[in-house]
mmCIF file of C-alpha atoms in Angstrom:
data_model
loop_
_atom_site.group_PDB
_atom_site.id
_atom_site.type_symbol
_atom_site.label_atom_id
_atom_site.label_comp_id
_atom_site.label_asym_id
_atom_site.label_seq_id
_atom_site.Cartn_x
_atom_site.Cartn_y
_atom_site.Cartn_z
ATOM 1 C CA UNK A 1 37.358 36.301 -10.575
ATOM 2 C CA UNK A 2 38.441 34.220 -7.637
ATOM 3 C CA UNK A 3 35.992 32.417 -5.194
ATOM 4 C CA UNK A 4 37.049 34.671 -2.134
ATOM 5 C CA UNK A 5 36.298 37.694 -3.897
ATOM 6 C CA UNK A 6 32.835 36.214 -4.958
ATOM 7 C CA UNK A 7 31.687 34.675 -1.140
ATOM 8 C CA UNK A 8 32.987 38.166 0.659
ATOM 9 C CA UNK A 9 30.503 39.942 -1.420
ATOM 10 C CA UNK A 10 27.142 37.229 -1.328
ATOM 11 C CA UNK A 11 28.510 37.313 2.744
ATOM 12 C CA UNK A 12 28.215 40.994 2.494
ATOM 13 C CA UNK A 13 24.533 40.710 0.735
ATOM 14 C CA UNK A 14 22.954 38.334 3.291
ATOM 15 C CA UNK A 15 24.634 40.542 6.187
ATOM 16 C CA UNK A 16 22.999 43.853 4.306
ATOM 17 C CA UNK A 17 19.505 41.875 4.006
ATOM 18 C CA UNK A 18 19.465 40.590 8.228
ATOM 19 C CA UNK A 19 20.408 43.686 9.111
ATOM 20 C CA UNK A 20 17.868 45.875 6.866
ATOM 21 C CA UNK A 21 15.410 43.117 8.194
ATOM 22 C CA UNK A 22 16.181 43.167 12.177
ATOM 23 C CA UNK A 23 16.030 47.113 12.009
ATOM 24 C CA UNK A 24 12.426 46.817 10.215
ATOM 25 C CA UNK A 25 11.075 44.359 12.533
ATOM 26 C CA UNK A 26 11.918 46.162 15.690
ATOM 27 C CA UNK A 27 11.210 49.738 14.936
ATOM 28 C CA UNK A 28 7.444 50.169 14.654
ATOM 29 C CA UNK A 29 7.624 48.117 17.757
ATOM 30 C CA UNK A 30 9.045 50.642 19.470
ATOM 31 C CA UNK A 31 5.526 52.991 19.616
ATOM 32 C CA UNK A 32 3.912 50.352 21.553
ATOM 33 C CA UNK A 33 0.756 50.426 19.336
ATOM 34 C CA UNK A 34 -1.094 47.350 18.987
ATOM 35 C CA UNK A 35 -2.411 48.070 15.592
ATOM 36 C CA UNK A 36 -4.285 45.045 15.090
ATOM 37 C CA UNK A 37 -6.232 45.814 18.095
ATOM 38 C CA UNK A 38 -6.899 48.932 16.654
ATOM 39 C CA UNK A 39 -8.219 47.840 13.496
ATOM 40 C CA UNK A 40 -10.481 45.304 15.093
ATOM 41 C CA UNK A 41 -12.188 47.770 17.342
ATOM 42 C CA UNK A 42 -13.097 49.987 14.359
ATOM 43 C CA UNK A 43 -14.549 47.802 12.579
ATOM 44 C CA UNK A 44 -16.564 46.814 15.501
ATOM 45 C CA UNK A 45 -17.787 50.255 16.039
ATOM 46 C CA UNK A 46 -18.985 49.950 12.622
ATOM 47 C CA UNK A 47 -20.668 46.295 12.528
ATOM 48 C CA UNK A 48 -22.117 47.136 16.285
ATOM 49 C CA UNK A 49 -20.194 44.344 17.672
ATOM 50 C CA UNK A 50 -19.980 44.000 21.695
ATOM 51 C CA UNK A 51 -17.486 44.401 23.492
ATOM 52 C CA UNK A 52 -16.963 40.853 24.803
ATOM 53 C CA UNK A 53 -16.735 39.848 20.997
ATOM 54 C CA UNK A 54 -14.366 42.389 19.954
ATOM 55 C CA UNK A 55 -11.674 40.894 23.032
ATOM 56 C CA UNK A 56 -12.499 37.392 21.600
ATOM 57 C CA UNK A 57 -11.474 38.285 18.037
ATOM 58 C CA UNK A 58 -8.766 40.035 19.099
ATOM 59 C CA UNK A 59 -7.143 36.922 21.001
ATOM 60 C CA UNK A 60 -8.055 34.868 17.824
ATOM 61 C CA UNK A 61 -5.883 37.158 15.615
ATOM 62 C CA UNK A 62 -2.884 37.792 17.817
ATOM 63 C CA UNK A 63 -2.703 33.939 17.741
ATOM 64 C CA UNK A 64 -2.977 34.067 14.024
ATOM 65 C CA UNK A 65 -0.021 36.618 13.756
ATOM 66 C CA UNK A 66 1.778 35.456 16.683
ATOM 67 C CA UNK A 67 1.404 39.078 18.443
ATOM 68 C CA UNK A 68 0.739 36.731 21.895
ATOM 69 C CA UNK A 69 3.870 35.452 21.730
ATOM 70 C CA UNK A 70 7.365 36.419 23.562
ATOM 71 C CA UNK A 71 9.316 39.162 21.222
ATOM 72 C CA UNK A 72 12.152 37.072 20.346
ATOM 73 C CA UNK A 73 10.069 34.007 19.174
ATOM 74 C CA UNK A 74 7.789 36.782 16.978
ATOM 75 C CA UNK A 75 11.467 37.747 15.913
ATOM 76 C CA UNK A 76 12.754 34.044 15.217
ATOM 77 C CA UNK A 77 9.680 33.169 13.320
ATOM 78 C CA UNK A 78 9.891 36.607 10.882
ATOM 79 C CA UNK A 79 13.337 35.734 10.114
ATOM 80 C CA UNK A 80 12.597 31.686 8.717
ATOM 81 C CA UNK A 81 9.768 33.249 7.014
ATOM 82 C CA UNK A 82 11.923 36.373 5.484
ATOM 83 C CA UNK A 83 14.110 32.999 3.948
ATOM 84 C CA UNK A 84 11.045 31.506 2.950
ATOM 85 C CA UNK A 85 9.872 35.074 0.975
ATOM 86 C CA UNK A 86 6.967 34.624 2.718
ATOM 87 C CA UNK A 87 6.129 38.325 4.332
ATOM 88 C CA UNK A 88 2.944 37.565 5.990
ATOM 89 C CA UNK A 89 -0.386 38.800 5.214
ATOM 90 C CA UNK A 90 -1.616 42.397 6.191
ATOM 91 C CA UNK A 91 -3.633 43.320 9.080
ATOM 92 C CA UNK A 92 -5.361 46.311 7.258
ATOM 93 C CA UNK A 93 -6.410 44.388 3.871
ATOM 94 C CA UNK A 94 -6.744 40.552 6.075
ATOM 95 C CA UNK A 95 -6.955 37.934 4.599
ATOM 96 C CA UNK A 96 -4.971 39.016 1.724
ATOM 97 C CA UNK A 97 -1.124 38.278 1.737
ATOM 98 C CA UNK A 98 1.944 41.041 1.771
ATOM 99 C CA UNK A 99 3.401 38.772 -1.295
ATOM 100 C CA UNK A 100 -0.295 39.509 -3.144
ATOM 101 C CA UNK A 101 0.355 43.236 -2.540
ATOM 102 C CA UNK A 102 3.383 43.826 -3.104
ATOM 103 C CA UNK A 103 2.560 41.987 -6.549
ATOM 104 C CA UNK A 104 0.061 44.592 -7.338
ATOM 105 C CA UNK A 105 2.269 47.504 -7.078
ATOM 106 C CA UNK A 106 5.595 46.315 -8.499
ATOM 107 C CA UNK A 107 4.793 46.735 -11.710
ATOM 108 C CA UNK A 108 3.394 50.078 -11.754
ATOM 109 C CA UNK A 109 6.860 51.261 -9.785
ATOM 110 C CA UNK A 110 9.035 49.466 -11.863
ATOM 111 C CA UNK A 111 7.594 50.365 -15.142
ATOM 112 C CA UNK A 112 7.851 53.987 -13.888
ATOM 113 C CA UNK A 113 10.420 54.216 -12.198
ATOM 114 C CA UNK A 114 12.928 51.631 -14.249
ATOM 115 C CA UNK A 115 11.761 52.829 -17.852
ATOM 116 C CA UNK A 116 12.521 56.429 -15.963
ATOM 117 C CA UNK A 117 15.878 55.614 -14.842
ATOM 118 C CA UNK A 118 17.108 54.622 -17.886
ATOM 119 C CA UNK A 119 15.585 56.987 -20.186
ATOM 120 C CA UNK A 120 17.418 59.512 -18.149
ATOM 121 C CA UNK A 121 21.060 58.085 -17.431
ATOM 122 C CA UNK A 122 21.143 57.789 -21.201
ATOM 123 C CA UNK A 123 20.066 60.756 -22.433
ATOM 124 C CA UNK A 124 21.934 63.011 -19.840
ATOM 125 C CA UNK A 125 25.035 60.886 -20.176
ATOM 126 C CA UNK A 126 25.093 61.756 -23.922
ATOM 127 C CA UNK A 127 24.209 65.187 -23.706
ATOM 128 C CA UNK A 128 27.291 65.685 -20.608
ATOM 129 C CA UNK A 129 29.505 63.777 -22.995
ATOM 130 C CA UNK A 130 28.989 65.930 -25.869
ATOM 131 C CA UNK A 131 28.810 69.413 -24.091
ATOM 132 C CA UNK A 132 32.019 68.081 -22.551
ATOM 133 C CA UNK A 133 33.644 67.144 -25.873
ATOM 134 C CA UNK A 134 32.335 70.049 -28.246
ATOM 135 C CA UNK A 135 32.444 72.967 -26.104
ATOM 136 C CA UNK A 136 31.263 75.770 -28.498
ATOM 137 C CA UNK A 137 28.210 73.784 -29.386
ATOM 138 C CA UNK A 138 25.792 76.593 -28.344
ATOM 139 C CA UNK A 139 22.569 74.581 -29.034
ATOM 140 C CA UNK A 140 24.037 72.160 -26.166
ATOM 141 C CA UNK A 141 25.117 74.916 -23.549
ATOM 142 C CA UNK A 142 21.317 76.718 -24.368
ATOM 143 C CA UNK A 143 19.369 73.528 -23.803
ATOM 144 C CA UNK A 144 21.791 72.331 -20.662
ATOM 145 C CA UNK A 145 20.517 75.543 -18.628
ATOM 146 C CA UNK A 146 17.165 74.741 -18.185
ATOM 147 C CA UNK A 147 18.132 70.787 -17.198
ATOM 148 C CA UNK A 148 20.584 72.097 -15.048
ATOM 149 C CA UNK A 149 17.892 74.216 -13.065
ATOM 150 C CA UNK A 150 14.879 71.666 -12.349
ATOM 151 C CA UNK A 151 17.992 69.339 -11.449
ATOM 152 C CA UNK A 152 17.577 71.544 -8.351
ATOM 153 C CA UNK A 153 13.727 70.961 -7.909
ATOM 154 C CA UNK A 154 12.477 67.755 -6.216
ATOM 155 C CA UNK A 155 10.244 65.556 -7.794
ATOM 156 C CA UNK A 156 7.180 65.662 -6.669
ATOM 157 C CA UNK A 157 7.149 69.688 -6.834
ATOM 158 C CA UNK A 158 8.123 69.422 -10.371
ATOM 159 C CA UNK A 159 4.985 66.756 -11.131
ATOM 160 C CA UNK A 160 2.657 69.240 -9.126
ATOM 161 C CA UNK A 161 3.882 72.236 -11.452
ATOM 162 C CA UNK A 162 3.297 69.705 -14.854
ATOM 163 C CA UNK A 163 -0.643 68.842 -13.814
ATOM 164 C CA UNK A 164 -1.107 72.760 -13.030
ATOM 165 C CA UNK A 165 0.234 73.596 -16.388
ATOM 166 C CA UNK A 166 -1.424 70.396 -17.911
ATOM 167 C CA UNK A 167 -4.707 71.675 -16.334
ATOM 168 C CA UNK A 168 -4.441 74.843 -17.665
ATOM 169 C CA UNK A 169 -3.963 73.717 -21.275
ATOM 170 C CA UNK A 170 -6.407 70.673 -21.304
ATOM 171 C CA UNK A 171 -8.962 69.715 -18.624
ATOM 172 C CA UNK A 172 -9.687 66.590 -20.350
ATOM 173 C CA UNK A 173 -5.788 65.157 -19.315
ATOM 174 C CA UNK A 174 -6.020 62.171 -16.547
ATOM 175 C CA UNK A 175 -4.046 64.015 -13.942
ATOM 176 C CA UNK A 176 -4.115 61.172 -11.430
ATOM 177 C CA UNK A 177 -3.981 57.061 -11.438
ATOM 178 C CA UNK A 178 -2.202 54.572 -13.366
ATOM 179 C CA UNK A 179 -4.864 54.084 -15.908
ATOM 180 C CA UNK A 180 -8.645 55.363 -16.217
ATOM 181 C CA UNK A 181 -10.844 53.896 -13.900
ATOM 182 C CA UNK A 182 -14.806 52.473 -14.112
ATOM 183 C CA UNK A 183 -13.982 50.219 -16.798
ATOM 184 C CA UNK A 184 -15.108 46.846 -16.284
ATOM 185 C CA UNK A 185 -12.034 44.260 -16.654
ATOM 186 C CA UNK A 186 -9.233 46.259 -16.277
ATOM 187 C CA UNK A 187 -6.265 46.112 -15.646
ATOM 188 C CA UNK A 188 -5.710 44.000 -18.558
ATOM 189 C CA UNK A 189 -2.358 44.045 -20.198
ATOM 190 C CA UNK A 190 -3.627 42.133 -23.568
ATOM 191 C CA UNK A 191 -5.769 45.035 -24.067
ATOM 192 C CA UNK A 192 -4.363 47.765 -26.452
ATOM 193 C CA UNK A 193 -6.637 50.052 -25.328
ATOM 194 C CA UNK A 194 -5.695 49.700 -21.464
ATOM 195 C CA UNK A 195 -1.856 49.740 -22.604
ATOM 196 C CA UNK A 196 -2.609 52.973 -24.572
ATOM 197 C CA UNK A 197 -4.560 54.448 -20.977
ATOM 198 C CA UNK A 198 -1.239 53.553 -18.910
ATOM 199 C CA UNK A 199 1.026 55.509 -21.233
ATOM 200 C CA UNK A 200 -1.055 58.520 -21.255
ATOM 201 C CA UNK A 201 -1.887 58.344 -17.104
ATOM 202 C CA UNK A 202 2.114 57.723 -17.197
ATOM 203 C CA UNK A 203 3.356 60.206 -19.338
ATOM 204 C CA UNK A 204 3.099 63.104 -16.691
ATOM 205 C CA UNK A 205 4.831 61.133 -13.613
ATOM 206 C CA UNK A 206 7.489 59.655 -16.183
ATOM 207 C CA UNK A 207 8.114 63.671 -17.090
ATOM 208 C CA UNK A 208 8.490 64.616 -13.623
ATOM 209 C CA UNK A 209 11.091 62.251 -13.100
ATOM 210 C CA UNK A 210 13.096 61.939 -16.060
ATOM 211 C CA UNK A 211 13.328 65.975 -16.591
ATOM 212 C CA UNK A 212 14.829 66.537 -13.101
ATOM 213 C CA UNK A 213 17.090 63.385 -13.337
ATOM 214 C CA UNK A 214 18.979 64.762 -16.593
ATOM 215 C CA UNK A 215 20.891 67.580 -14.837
ATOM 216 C CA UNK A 216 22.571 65.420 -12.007
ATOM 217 C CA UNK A 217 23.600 62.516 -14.802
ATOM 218 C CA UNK A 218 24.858 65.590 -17.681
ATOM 219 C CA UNK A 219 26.973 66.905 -15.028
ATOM 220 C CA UNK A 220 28.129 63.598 -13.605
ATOM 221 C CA UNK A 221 29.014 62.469 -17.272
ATOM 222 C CA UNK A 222 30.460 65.683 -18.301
ATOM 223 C CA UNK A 223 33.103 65.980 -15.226
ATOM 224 C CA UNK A 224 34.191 62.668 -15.780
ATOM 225 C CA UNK A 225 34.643 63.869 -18.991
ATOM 226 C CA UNK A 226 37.131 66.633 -17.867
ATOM 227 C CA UNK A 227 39.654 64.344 -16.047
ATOM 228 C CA UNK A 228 39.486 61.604 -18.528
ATOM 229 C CA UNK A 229 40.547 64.127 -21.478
ATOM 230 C CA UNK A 230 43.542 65.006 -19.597
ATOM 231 C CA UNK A 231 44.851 61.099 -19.116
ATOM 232 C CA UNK A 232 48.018 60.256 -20.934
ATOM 233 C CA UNK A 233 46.494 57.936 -23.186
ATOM 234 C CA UNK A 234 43.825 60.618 -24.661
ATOM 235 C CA UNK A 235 46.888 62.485 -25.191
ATOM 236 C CA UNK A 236 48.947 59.600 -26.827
ATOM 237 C CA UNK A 237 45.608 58.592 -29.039
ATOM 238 C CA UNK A 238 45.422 62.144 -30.284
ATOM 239 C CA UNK A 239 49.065 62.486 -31.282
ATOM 240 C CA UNK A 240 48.770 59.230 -32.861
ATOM 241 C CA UNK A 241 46.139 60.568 -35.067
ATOM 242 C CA UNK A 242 42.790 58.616 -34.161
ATOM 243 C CA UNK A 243 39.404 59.488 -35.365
ATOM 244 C CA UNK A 244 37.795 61.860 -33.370
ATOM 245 C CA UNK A 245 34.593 59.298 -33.182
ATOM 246 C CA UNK A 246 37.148 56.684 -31.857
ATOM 247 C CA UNK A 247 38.798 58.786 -29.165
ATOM 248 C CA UNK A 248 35.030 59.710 -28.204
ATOM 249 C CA UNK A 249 33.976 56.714 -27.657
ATOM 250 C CA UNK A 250 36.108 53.758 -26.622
ATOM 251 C CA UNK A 251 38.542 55.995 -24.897
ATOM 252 C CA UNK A 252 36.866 59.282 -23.148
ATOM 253 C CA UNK A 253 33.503 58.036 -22.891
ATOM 254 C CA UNK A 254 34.366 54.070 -21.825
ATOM 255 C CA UNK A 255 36.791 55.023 -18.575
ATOM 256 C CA UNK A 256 33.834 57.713 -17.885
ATOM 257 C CA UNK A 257 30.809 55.846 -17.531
ATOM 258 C CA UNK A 258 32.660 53.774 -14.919
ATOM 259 C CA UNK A 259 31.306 55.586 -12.179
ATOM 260 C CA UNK A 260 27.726 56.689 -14.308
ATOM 261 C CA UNK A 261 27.624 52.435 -13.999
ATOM 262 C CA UNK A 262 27.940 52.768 -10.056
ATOM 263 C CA UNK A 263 25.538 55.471 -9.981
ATOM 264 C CA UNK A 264 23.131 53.775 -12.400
ATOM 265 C CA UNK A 265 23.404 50.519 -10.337
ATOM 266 C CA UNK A 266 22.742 51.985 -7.281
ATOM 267 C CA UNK A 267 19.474 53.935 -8.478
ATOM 268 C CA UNK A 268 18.421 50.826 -9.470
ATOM 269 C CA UNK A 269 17.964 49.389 -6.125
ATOM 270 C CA UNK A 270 16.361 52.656 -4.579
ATOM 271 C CA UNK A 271 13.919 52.786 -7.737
ATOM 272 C CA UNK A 272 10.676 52.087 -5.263
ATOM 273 C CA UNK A 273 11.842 55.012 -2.568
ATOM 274 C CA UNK A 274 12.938 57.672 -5.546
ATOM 275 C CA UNK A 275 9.498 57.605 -7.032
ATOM 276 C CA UNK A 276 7.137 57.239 -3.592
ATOM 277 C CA UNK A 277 6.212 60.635 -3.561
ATOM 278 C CA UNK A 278 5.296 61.103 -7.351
ATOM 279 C CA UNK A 279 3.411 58.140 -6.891
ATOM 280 C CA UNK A 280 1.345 60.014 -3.922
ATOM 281 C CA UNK A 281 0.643 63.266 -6.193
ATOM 282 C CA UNK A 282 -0.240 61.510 -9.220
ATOM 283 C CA UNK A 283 -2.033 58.808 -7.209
ATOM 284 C CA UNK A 284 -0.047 55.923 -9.144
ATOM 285 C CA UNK A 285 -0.863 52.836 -8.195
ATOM 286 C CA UNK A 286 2.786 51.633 -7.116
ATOM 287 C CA UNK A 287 4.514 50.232 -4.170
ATOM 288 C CA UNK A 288 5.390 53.830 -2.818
ATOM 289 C CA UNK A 289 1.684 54.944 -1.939
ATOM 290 C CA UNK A 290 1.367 51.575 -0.417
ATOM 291 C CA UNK A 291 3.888 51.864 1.706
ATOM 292 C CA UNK A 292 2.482 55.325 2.902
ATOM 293 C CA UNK A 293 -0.483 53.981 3.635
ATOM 294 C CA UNK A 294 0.939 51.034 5.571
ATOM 295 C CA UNK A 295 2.860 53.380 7.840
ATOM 296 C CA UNK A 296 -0.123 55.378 8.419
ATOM 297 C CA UNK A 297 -2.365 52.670 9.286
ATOM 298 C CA UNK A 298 0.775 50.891 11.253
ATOM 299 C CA UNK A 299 0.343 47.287 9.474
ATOM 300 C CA UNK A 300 3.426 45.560 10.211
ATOM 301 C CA UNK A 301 3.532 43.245 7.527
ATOM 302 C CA UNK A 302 3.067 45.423 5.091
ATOM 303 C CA UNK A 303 5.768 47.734 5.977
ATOM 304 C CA UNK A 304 8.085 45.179 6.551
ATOM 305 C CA UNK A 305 7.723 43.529 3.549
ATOM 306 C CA UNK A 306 7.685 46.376 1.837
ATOM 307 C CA UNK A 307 10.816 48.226 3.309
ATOM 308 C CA UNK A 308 12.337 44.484 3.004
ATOM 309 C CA UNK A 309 11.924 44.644 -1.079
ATOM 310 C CA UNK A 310 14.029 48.081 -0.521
ATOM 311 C CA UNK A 311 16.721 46.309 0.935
ATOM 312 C CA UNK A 312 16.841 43.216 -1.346
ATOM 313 C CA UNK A 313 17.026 45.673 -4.142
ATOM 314 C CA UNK A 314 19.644 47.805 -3.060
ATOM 315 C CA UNK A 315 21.719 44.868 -1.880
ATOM 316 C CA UNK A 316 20.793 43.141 -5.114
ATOM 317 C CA UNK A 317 21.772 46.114 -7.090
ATOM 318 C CA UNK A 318 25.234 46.556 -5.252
ATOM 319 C CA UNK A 319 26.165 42.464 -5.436
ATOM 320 C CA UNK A 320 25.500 42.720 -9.396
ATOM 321 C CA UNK A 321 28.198 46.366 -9.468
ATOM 322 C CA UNK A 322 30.698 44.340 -7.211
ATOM 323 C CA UNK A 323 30.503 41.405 -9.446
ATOM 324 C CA UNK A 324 30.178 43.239 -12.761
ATOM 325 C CA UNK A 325 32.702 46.015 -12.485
ATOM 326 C CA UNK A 326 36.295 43.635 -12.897
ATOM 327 C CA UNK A 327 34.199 43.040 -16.240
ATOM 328 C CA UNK A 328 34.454 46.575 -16.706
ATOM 329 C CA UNK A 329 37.234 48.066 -15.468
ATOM 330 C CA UNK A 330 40.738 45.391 -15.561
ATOM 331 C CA UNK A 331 42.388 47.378 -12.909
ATOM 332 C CA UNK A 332 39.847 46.605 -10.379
ATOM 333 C CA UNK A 333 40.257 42.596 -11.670
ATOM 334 C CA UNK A 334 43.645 42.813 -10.928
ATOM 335 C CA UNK A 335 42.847 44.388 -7.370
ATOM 336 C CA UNK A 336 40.177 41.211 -6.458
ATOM 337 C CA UNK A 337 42.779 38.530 -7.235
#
């Protein structure tokens, strides 16, 4: 893979990230709210502070985040500390840091939504393979129709129908949360009985998801299916008498996960924004619901660093595909040279 090839596409990745950043920094901006102000002034109504106090500590902490200064320096300084991975620390949860938080939800979204993912572009890929492949397999084209219609129902409206029916049946279930709550010392991950607590808060959320993602992969697989068994070489492989296991796998079903890859890839980097709203109804404690709750209280650093992990990932996810797929495909090896 040649070196030009390779720089166009970091160039391309640090372009996508300053971009993605500039557009964060600026936007809540825009309103005009001052929400550090804001914060300050309810907590004074609470502690009974006056008002000459409440002016004072609001000085201090504009200093502190740099809110006093000139736009473009605020906007100069955000950038060195982007390149730093320092995000700043959060006005509503002060003094704690934006790294700190989003370090406490990462691995609730990405144990969710990646495990999710997966468990999903596998299964449906096999199933649209093989309903593809053996056509008069009835038990296939029976259990594809039901896939194929909560492929048409978001999320989230799928997870509120599960914890109605899981209500129903047993009102003993955890509906909501990661894992159950008032027990001293947890989250602890060496603890067998707090692993066994995620998996069964999980279970519902990781339903919710993976049912409604197996329609869009089975049908994604299974067209690809269609063109690829009407190529000249699955035609030359058949009259030269190959198994059918062979022809199934390292010719029809290798040229059509090629773009299955691309999609896969791709999810991958949108993993935190495809799961924010099952995170809100099952109240999982992941990176989605704190973003939601950064935009409604308008903390800047939270959002941006926050909506900056987004970006990364995507433009992460997109630098591995462009540098992965010559591995896969020769043709597009022979394209980048």
């Amino acid at each position: 893979m040649p070196w030009r090839y390779i720089s166009g596409r970091l160039l391309m990745f640090v372009i996508t990230i300053w971009v993605a950043s500039t557009i964060v920094f600026f936007l809540p901006r825009v309103s005009g709210q001052n929400p550090l102000a804001e914060k300050i002034y309810q907590d004074a109504q609470r502690g009974g502070y006056q008002d000459p106090a409440v002016q004072e500590r609001v000085r201090v902490f504009e200093q502190k985040y740099g809110f006093d200064k000139p736009l473009w320096q605020q906007y100069v300084k955000f950038v060195y500390d982007v390149v730093k991975f320092d995000l700043g620390r959060s006005i509503y949860l002060w003094p704690k840091s934006v790294n700190e938080i989003l370090a406490e939800g990462i691995i609730w979204t990405l144990s969710l939504g990646l495990l999710t993912l997966l468990l999903a572009f596998l299964v449906g890929s096999t199933m649209g393979a093989l309903l593809e492949w053996k056509r008069n397999n009835w038990g296939l084209m029976v259990a594809m129709a039901p896939i194929l219609a909560l492929s048409a129902i978001p999320f989230f409206i799928f997870g509120l129908v599960l914890q109605l029916l899981v209500f129903n049946i047993d009102r003993e279930y955890p509906l909501v949360y990661g894992y159950q709550q008032g027990v001293l010392g947890w989250p602890d991950w060496s603890d067998w009985s707090f692993i066994l607590s995620v998996l069964k808060h999980g279970l519902l959320p990781a339903l919710s998801i993976t049912m409604v993602s197996l329609g869009g992969w089975a049908m994604g697989m299974r067209g690809m299916m269609v063109t690829t068994k009407g190529e000249d070489y699955m035609v030359q492989a058949e009259a030269k008498g190959l198994p059918e296991r062979i022809m199934l796998t390292k010719y029809a079903v290798r040229n059509s996960l090629l773009p299955q890859v691309t999609g896969l890839t791709l999810a991958l980097g949108l993993i935190v924004s495809g799961v924010v709203l099952v995170e809100i109804v099952f109240g999982y404690p992941g990176v989605g619901g704190q973003l939601v709750q950064a935009v409604s209280r308008s903390d800047y650093p939270t959002i941006q660093g926050i909506v900056f992990l987004l970006a990364f990932g995507t433009a992460a996810a997109t630098l591995v595909l462009d540098l992965t797929y010559p591995l896969l495909d020769p043709r597009i090896k022979s394209l980048s040279n």
